[in-house]
XYZ file of C-alpha atoms in Angstrom:
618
model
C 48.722 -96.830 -19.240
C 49.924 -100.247 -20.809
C 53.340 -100.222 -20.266
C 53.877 -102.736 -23.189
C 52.537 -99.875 -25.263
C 55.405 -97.390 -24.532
C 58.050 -97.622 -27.140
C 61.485 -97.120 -25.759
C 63.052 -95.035 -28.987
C 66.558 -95.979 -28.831
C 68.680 -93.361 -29.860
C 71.824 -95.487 -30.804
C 72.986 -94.191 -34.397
C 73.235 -90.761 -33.734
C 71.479 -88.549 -36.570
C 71.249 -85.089 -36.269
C 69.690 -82.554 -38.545
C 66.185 -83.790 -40.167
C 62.946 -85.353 -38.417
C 63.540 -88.635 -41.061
C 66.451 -90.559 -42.478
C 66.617 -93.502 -44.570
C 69.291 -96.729 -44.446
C 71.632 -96.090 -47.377
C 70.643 -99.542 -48.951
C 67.903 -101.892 -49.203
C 67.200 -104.410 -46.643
C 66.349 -107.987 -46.998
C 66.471 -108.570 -43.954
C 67.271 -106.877 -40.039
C 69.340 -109.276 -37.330
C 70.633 -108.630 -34.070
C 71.102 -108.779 -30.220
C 69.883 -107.213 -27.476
C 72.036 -107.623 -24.593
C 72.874 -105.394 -20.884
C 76.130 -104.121 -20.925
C 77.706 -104.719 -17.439
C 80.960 -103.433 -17.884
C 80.338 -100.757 -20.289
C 82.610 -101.825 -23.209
C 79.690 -101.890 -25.870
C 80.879 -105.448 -26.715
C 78.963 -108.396 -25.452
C 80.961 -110.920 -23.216
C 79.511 -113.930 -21.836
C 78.757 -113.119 -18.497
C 76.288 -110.313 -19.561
C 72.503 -111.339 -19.619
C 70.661 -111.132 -23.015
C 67.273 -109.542 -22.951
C 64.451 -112.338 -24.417
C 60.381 -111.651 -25.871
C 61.649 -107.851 -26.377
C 59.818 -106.833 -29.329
C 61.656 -105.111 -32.024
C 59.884 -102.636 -34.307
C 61.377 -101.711 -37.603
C 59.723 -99.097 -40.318
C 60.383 -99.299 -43.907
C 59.923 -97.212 -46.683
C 58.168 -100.216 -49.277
C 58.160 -99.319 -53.005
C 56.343 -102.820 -53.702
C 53.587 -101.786 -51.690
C 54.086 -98.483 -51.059
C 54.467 -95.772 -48.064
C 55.780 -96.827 -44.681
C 55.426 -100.595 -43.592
C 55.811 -101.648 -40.122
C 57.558 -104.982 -39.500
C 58.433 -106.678 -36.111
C 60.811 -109.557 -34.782
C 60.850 -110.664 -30.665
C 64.162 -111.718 -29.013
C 64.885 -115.362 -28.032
C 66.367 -116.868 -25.062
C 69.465 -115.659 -26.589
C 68.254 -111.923 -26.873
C 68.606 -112.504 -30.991
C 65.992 -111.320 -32.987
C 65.528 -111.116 -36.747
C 62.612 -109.311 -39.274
C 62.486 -110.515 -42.635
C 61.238 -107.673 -45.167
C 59.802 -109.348 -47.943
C 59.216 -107.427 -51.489
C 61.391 -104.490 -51.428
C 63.688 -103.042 -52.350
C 63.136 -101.900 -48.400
C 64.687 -98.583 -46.933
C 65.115 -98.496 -43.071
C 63.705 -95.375 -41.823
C 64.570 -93.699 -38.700
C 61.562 -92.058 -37.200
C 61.395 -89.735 -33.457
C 65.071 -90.520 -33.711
C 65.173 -94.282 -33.848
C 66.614 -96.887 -35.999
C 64.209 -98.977 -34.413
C 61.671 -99.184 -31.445
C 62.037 -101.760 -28.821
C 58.736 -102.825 -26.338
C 60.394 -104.534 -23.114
C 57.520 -107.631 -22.126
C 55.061 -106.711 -19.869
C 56.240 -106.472 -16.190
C 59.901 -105.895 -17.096
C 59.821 -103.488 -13.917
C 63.819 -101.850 -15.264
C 64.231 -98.402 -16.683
C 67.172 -98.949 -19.647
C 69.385 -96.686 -20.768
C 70.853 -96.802 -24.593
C 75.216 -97.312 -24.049
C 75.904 -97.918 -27.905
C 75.166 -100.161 -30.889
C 77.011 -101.720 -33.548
C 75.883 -101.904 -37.076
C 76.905 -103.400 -40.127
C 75.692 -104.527 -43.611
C 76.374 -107.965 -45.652
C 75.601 -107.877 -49.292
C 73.049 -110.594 -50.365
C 71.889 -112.331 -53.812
C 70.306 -109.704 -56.310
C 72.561 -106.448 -54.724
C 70.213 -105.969 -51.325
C 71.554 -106.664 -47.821
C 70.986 -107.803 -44.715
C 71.660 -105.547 -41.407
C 72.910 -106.073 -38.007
C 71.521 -103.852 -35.211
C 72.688 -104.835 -31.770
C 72.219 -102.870 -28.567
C 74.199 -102.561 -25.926
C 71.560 -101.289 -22.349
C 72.244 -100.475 -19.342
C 69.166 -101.553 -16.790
C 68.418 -100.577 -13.265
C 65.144 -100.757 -10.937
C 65.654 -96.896 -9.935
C 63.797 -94.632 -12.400
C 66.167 -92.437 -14.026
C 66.286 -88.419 -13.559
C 64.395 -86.390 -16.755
C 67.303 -84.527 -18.545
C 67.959 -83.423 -21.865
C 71.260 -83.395 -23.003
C 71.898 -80.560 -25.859
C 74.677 -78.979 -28.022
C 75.099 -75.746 -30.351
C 77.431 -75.066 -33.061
C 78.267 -73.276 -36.225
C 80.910 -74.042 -38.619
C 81.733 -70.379 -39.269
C 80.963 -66.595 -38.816
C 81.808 -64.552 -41.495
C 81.138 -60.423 -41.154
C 78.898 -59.437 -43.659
C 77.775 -63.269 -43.966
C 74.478 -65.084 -43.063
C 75.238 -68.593 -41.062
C 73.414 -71.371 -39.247
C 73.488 -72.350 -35.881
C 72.489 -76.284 -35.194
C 70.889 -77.020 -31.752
C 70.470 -80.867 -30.880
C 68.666 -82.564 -28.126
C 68.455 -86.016 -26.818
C 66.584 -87.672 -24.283
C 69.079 -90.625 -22.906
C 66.310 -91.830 -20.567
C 63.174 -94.394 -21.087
C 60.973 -91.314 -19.486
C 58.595 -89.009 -21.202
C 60.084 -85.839 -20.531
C 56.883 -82.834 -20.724
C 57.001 -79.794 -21.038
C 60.530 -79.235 -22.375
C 62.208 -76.297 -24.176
C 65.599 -74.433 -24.621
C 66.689 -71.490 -24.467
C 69.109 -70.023 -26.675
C 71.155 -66.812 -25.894
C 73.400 -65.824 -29.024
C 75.802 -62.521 -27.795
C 73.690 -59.369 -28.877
C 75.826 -58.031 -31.828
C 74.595 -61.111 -33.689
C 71.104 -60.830 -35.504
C 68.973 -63.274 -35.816
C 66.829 -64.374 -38.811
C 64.982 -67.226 -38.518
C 64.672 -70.938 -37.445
C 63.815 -73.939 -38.657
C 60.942 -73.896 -35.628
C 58.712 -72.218 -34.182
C 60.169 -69.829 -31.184
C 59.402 -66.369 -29.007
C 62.022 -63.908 -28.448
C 62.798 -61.657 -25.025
C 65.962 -59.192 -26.094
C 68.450 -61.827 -27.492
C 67.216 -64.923 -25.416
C 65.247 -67.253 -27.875
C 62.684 -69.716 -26.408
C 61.555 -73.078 -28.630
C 59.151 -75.130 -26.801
C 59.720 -78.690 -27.451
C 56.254 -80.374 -25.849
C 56.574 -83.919 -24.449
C 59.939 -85.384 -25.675
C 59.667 -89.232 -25.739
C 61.943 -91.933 -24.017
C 65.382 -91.924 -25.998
C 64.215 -89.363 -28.902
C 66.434 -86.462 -30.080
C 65.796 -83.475 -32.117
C 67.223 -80.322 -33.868
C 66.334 -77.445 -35.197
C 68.995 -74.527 -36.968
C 68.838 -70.919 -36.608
C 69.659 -68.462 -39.186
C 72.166 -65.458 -38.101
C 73.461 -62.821 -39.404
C 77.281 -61.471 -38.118
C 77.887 -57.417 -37.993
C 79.808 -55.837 -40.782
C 81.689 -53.389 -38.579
C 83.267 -55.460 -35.763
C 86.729 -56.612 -35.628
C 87.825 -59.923 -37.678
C 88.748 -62.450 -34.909
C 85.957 -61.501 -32.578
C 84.460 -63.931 -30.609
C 80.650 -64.226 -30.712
C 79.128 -66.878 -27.558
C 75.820 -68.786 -28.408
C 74.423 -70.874 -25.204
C 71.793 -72.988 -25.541
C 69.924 -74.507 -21.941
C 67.501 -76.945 -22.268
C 64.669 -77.808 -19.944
C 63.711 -79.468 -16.912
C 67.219 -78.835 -15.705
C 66.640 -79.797 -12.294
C 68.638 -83.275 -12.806
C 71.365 -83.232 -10.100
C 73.595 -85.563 -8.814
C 73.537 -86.361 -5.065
C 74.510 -83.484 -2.692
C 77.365 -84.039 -0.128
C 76.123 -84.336 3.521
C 78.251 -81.082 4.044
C 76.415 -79.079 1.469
C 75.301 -75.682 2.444
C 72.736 -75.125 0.454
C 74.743 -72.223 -1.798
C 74.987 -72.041 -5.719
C 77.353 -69.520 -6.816
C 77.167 -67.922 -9.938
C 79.307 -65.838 -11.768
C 78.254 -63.145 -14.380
C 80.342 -60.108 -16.244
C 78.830 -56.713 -17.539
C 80.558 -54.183 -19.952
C 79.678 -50.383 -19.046
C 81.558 -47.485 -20.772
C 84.354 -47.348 -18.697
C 84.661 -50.479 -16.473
C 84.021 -54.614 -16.609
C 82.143 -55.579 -13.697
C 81.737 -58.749 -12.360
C 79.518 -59.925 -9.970
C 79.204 -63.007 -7.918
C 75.984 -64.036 -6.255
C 74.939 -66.924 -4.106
C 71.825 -67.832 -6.008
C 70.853 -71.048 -3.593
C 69.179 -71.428 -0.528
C 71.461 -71.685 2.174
C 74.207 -68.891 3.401
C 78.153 -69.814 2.407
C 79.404 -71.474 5.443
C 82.899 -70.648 5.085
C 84.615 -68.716 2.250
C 85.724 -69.849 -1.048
C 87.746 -68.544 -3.657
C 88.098 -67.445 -7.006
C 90.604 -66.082 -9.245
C 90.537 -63.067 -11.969
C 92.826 -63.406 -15.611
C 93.619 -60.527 -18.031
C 94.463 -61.849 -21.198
C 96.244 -65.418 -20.240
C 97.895 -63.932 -17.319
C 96.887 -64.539 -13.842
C 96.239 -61.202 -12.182
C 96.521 -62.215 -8.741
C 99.113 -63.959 -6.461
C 96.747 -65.472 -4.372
C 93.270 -66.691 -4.738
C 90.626 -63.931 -3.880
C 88.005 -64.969 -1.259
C 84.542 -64.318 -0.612
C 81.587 -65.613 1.821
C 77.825 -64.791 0.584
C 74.107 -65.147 2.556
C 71.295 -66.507 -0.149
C 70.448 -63.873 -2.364
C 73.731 -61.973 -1.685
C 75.991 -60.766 -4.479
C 79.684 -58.714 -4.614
C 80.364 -56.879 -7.653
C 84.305 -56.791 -8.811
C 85.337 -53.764 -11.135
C 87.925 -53.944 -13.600
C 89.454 -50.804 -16.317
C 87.729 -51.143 -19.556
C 89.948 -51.238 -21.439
C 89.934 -53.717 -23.857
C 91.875 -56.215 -22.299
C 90.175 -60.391 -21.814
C 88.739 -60.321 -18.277
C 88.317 -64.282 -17.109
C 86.771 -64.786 -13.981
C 86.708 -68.250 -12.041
C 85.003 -69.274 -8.687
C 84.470 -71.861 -6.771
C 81.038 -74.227 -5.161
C 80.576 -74.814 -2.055
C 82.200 -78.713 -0.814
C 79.130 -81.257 -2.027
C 77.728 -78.629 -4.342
C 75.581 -81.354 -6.536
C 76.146 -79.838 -9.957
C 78.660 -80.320 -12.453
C 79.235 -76.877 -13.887
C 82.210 -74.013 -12.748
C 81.141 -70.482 -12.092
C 82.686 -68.525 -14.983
C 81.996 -65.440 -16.612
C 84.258 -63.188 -19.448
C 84.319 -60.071 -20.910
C 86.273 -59.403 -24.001
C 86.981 -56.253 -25.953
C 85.226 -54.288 -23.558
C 86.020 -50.047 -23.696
C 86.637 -47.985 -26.714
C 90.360 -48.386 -26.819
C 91.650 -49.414 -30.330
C 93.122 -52.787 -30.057
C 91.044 -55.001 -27.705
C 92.453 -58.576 -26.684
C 91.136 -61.414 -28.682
C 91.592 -64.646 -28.935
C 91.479 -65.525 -25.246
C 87.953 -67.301 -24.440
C 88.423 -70.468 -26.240
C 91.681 -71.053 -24.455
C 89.872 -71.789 -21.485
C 86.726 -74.041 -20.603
C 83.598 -72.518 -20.554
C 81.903 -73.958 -17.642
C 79.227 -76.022 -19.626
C 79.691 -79.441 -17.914
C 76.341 -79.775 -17.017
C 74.328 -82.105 -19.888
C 71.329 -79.646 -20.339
C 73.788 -76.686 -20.827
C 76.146 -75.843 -24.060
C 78.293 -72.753 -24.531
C 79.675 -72.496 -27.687
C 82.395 -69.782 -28.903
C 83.890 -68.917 -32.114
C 85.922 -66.565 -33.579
C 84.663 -64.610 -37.433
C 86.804 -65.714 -39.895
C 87.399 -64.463 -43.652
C 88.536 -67.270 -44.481
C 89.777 -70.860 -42.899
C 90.926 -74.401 -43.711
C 87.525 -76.334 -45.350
C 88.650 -79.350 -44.055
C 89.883 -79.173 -40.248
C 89.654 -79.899 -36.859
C 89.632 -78.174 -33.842
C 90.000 -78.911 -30.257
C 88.159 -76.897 -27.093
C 89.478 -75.336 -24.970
C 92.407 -74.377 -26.780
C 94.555 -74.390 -24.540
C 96.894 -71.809 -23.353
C 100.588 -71.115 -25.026
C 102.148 -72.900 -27.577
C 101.689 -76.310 -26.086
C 97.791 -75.471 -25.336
C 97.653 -76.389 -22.059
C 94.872 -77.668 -19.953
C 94.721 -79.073 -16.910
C 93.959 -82.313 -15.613
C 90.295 -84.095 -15.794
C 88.693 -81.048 -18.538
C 86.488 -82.719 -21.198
C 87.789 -81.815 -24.964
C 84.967 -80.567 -27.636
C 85.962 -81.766 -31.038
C 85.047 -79.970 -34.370
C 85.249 -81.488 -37.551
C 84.749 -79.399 -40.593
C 84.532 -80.872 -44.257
C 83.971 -78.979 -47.414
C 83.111 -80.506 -50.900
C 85.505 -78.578 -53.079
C 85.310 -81.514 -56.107
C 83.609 -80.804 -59.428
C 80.595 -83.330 -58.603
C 78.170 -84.129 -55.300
C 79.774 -86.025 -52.842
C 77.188 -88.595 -52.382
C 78.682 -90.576 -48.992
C 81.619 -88.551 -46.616
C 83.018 -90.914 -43.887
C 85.220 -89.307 -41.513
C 87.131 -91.685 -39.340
C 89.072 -90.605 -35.955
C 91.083 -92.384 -33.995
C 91.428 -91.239 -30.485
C 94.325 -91.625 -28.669
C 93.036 -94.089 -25.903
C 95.740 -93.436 -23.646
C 94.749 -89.798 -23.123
C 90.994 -90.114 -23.511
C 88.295 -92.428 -22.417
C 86.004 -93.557 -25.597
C 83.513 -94.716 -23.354
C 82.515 -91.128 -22.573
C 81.996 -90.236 -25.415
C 78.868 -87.811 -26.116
C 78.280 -87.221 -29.576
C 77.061 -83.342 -30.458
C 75.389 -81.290 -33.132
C 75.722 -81.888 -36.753
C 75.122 -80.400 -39.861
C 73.458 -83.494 -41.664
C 72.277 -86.956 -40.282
C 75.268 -89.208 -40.005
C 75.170 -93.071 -38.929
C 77.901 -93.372 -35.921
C 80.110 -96.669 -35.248
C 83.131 -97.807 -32.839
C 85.109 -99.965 -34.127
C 87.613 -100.677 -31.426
C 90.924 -99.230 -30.501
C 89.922 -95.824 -29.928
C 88.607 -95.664 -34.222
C 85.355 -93.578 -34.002
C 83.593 -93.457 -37.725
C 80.987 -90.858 -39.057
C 78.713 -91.846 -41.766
C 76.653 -89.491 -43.849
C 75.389 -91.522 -46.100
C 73.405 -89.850 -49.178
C 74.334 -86.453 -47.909
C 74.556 -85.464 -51.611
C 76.952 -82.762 -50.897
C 77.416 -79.465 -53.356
C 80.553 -79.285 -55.009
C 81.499 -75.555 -54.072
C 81.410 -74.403 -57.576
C 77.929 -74.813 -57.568
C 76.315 -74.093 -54.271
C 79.502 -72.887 -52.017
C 76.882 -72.067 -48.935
C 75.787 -75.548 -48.981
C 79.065 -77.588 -49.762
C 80.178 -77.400 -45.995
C 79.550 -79.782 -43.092
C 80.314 -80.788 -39.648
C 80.219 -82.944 -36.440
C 81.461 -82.716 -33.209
C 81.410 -84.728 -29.784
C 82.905 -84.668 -26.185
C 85.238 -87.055 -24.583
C 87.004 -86.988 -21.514
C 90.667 -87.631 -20.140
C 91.318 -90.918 -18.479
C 91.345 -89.797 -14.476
C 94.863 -87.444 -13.321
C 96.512 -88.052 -16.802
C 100.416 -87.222 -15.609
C 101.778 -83.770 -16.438
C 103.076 -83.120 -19.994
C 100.861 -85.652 -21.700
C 100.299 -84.692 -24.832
C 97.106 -85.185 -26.862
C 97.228 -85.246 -30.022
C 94.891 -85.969 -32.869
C 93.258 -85.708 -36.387
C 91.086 -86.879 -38.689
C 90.500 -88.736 -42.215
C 88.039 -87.210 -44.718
C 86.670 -89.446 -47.211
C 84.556 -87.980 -50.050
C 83.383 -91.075 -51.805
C 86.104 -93.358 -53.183
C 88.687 -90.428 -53.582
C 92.004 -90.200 -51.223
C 90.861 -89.307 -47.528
C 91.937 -85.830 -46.640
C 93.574 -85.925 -43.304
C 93.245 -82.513 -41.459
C 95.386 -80.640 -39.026
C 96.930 -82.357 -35.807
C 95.366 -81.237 -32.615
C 97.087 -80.500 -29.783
C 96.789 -80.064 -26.186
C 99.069 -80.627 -22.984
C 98.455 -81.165 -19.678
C 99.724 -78.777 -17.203
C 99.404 -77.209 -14.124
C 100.305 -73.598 -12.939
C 100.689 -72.015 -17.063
C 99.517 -68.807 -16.140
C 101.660 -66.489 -16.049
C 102.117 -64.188 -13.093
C 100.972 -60.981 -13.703
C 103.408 -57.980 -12.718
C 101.939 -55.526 -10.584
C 104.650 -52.705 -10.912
C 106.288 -50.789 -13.339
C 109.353 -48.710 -12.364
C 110.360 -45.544 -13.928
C 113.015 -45.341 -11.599
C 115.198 -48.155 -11.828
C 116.520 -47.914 -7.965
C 113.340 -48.456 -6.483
C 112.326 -51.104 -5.709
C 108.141 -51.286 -4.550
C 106.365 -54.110 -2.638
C 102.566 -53.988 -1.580
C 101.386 -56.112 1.911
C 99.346 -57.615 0.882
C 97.841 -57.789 -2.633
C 95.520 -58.730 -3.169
C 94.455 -56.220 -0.323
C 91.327 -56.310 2.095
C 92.395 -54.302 5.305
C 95.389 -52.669 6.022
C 98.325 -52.564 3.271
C 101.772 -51.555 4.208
C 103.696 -49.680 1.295
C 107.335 -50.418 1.214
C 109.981 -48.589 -1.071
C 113.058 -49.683 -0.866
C 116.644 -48.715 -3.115
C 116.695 -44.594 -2.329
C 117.814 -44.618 1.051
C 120.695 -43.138 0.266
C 119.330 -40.464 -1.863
C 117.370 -37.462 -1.516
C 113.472 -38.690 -0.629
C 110.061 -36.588 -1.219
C 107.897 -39.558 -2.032
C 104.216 -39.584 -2.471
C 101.324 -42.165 -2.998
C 98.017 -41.766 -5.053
C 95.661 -44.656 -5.837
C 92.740 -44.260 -8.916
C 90.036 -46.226 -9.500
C 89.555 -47.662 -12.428
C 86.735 -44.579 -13.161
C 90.026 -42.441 -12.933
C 88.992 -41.089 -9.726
C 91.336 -40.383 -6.695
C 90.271 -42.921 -3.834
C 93.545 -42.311 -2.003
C 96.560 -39.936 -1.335
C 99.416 -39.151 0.902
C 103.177 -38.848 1.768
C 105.427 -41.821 2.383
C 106.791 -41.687 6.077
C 110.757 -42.788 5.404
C 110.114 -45.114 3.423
C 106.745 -46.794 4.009
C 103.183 -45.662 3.606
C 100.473 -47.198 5.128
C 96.722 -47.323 5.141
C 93.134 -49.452 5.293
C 91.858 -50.659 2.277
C 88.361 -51.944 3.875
C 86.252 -49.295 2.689
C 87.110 -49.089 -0.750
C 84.960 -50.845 -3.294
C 86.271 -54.250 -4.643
C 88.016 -53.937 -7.738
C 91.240 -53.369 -9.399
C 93.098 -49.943 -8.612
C 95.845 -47.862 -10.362
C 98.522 -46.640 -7.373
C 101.219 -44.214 -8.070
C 104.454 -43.472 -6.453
C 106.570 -40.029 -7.405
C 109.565 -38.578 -6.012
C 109.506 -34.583 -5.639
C 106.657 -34.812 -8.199
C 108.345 -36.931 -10.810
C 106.419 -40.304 -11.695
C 108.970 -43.003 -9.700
C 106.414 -46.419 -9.876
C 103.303 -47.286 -11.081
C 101.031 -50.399 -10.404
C 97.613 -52.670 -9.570
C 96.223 -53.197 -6.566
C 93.634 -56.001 -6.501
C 91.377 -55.024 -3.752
C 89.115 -58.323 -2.584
């Protein structure tokens, strides 16, 4: 293959949303430079090395002599290029999800990865314009690893409603990635409709085979849902989507054992079950941990542990009923993935006022580039024009800890009397909380032209969008974008983070939205109780618990008063596992043989109901 011949599609300006996009004015004319970003600033200083006899390859849509024309420029010694268009008016198109397509020379012998771009637009004589396109690479002689980044969203779920989920994919490398697909898993009470592609269904897991992406192209495709009339407003409905090859790891730690934990929930009739299974190659060679939340409280005092051979799983049983189960786990020291085992279970058991509103408080354990969970509540009704943070956060000063990415949402509706033709939504971040250099732009509702203009300001441009007013096409008058950042590295407790957004909608007044929040913290879960005492002498303590051998009993505060007490522990099934009398005042016995999961105990006095509680057993 002549390597000259393989176009590296630079996916710079970030479109989302259609196959084809146009510049929003004519060109006369297309200048730039083509530089490697050493530092990773997207700006070029003078100790970075230009790129020279790189073709650039720019498509227009010609109405003097008609269709697509092709038109191309090569770099000079100073890695500047320019392509005159002559006639015109000329309309830049993007095509596989380039503004342009750059050939490195023959023998170039680097594999180049896109950073950023700038681009900008001087008005010339007779209202056209000339463009400047510069790219900002970063090169290396070690052939990158084939990975797909993706992201899913929806702007809303309404009960009773039909709505849209937008899946995007982008190839960040200058490989040919084959054979790729993703699948998307949307939670079962969901139904789907249709997509904008072609796909092949197994239960509520949706397959869309992608073929041979090319170096630096992106995608997207929507899918067409309809939410359940019957289900609670404020219920929260998961979509996933994982794209493929996923095989893309970083380096494993000389200490890695081989294991890959994974975490998973199930909802039966009367109990949550988790399960943990070691889904790698090598045994667990030592223990690790995990921890279980109900609601935004932290069930246990101390971590649980557990130690699994390949293939091995441990199931954890919880009461169903219809509290937010959260459970967290830990990889093995070296593990060479990016993702945290986590699984949830919400509203699970027929009791009639389930928990909700607790998954988005947390992260969702979708670090890894190929994999995006997205959650969101149904809504009657909400703010047109907002933003939204994720995770939440937990409390009122939504708190997260340290080194978690932050998902932003931005949602615009036109609610004018007229088409918005442009919207440009402008952010500025606050740069001494977050890092713009890592920032990954996501899924959008409409093709959008991206820029950074310096001190944290991050600008959207949907040009021609040609956006309903809401009197006239309400389904249609809504938009969005979103992207990922992260903190800057061990941000000091109590930072706050805090930000919004301008909406502009043509030349009226930008509409700001909200103010985001979130704080960082450390130890905000709260402590769950494990008692509660009908008799307010007694006072109960269980050694230990969370329990995995033998647990001592203690009740202390009736020593001075007439004593008959008793000890009964339930499963969460409501059956009896355990029962017998208190000696003084102690009871012991050995836990080991008991499933895991959590248990009901009670304590009476001469029959009457003294203490009740959980016992966590590991």
């Amino acid at each position: 293959m002549n390597t000259k011949k393989i176009l590296l599609a630079l996916l710079l300006l970030c479109l989302a949303g259609k196959s084809m996009a146009q510049a929003p004015t004519s060109l006369d004319s297309l200048i730039g430079t083509i530089f490697i970003d050493t530092d990773g600033d997207c700006v070029q200083d003078a100790f970075e090395e230009t790129l020279s006899n790189w073709e650039v390859i720019a498509t227009v849509e010609d109405s003097l002599f008609g269709g697509l024309q092709t038109y191309s420029g090569f770099t000079d010694a100073n890695g500047q290029y320019q392509i005159d268009l002559p006639g015109g008016p000329n309309y830049l198109v993007w095509q596989n999800g380039a503004m342009v397509q750059l050939v490195p020379p023959a023998g170039f012998g680097q594999y180049c990865i896109s950073r950023c771009s700038t681009y900008t637009q001087v008005q010339t004589p007779g209202n056209n314009y000339t463009g400047y396109l510069s790219y900002a690479l970063q090169c290396d002689t070690t052939p990158p690893c084939p990975v797909l980044d993706v992201s899913i969203n929806t702007n809303f779920l309404r009960p009773c409603f039909e709505s849209k989920y937008w899946v995007s994919y982008r190839n960040y490398t200058s490989l040919f990635i084959s054979d790729a697909s993703i699948q998307v898993t949307i939670d079962n009470p969901i139904q789907v409709l249709g997509a904008s592609i072609p796909y092949t269904a197994n239960g509520n897991v949706y397959t869309f085979d992608l073929g041979t992406v090319l170096p630096f192209a992106w995608g997207s495709f929507s899918i067409t849902v309809f939410t359940p009339c019957d289900e609670p407003v404020g219920t929260t409905y998961c979509a996933e989507a994982h794209a493929f090859p996923d095989t893309c790891q970083s380096l494993a730690g000389p200490n890695w054992d081989g294991s890959r934990i994974e975490v998973s929930a199930a909802c039966e009739t009367d109990q949550v079950i988790f399960t943990l299974k070691n889904t790698g190659t090598g045994n667990m060679a030592a223990p690790l941990e995990y921890i279980v939340v109900e609601d935004n409280v932290l069930l246990m005092q101390s971590p649980g542990q557990f130690q699994l051979n390949a293939g091995a799983s441990q199931e954890i049983f919880f009461p169903a009923d219809g509290s937010f189960y959260r459970m967290e786990a830990d990889q093995s020291p070296g593990f060479p993935g990016f993702g945290t085992p986590i699984a949830w279970a919400e509203g699970c058991g027929t009791g009639g006022n389930p928990s909700l509103g607790f998954v988005n408080q947390f992260q969702l354990g979708d670090e890894d580039p190929w994999l995006d969970i997205f959650c969101i509540e149904s809504v009657n009704s909400y703010d047109p024009n907002d933003k939204q943070g994720f995770p939440r956060g937990v409390g009122e000063k939504n708190y997260i800890h340290q080194n978690v990415d932050l998902e932003y949402m931005i949602r615009f509706q036109n609610t004018g009397t007229a088409p918005a033709v442009n919207v440009i939504i402008r952010d500025t971040l606050p740069t001494q909380f977050l890092d713009p250099n890592t920032l990954r732009r996501g899924v959008s509702s409409h093709p959008y032209l991206f820029d950074m203009e310096g001190n944290g300001v991050v600008v959207f441009k949907f040009f021609n969008i040609n956006l309903p007013d809401s009197n006239a096409n309400e389904a249609a008058s809504h938009g969005f974008v979103t992207f990922r950042i992260s903190q800057h590295q061990d941000l000091p407790l109590e930072s706050a983070i805090k930000n919004s957004a301008a909406i502009y909608f043509d030349f009226n007044e930008p509409i700001i939205t909200n103010q985001t929040l979130h704080t960082i913290g450390k130890d905000f879960l709260q402590l769950s109780s494990t008692q509660t005492l009908f008799d307010a002498r007694l006072k109960v303590q269980i050694m230990p618990n969370p329990a995995q051998g033998h647990v001592l009993v203690l009740a202390e505060g009736l020593e001075n008063q007439e004593q008959d007490l008793s000890f009964r522990l339930i499963s969460v099934l409501g059956e009896q596992s355990m029962q017998g009398q208190f000696r003084g005042n102690t009871y012991e016995f050995n836990a080991v043989h008991l499933p895991p999961g959590v248990y009901v105990y009670e304590i009476r006095n001469g029959g009457k109901l003294a203490a009740t509680g959980k016992l966590l057993k590991l």
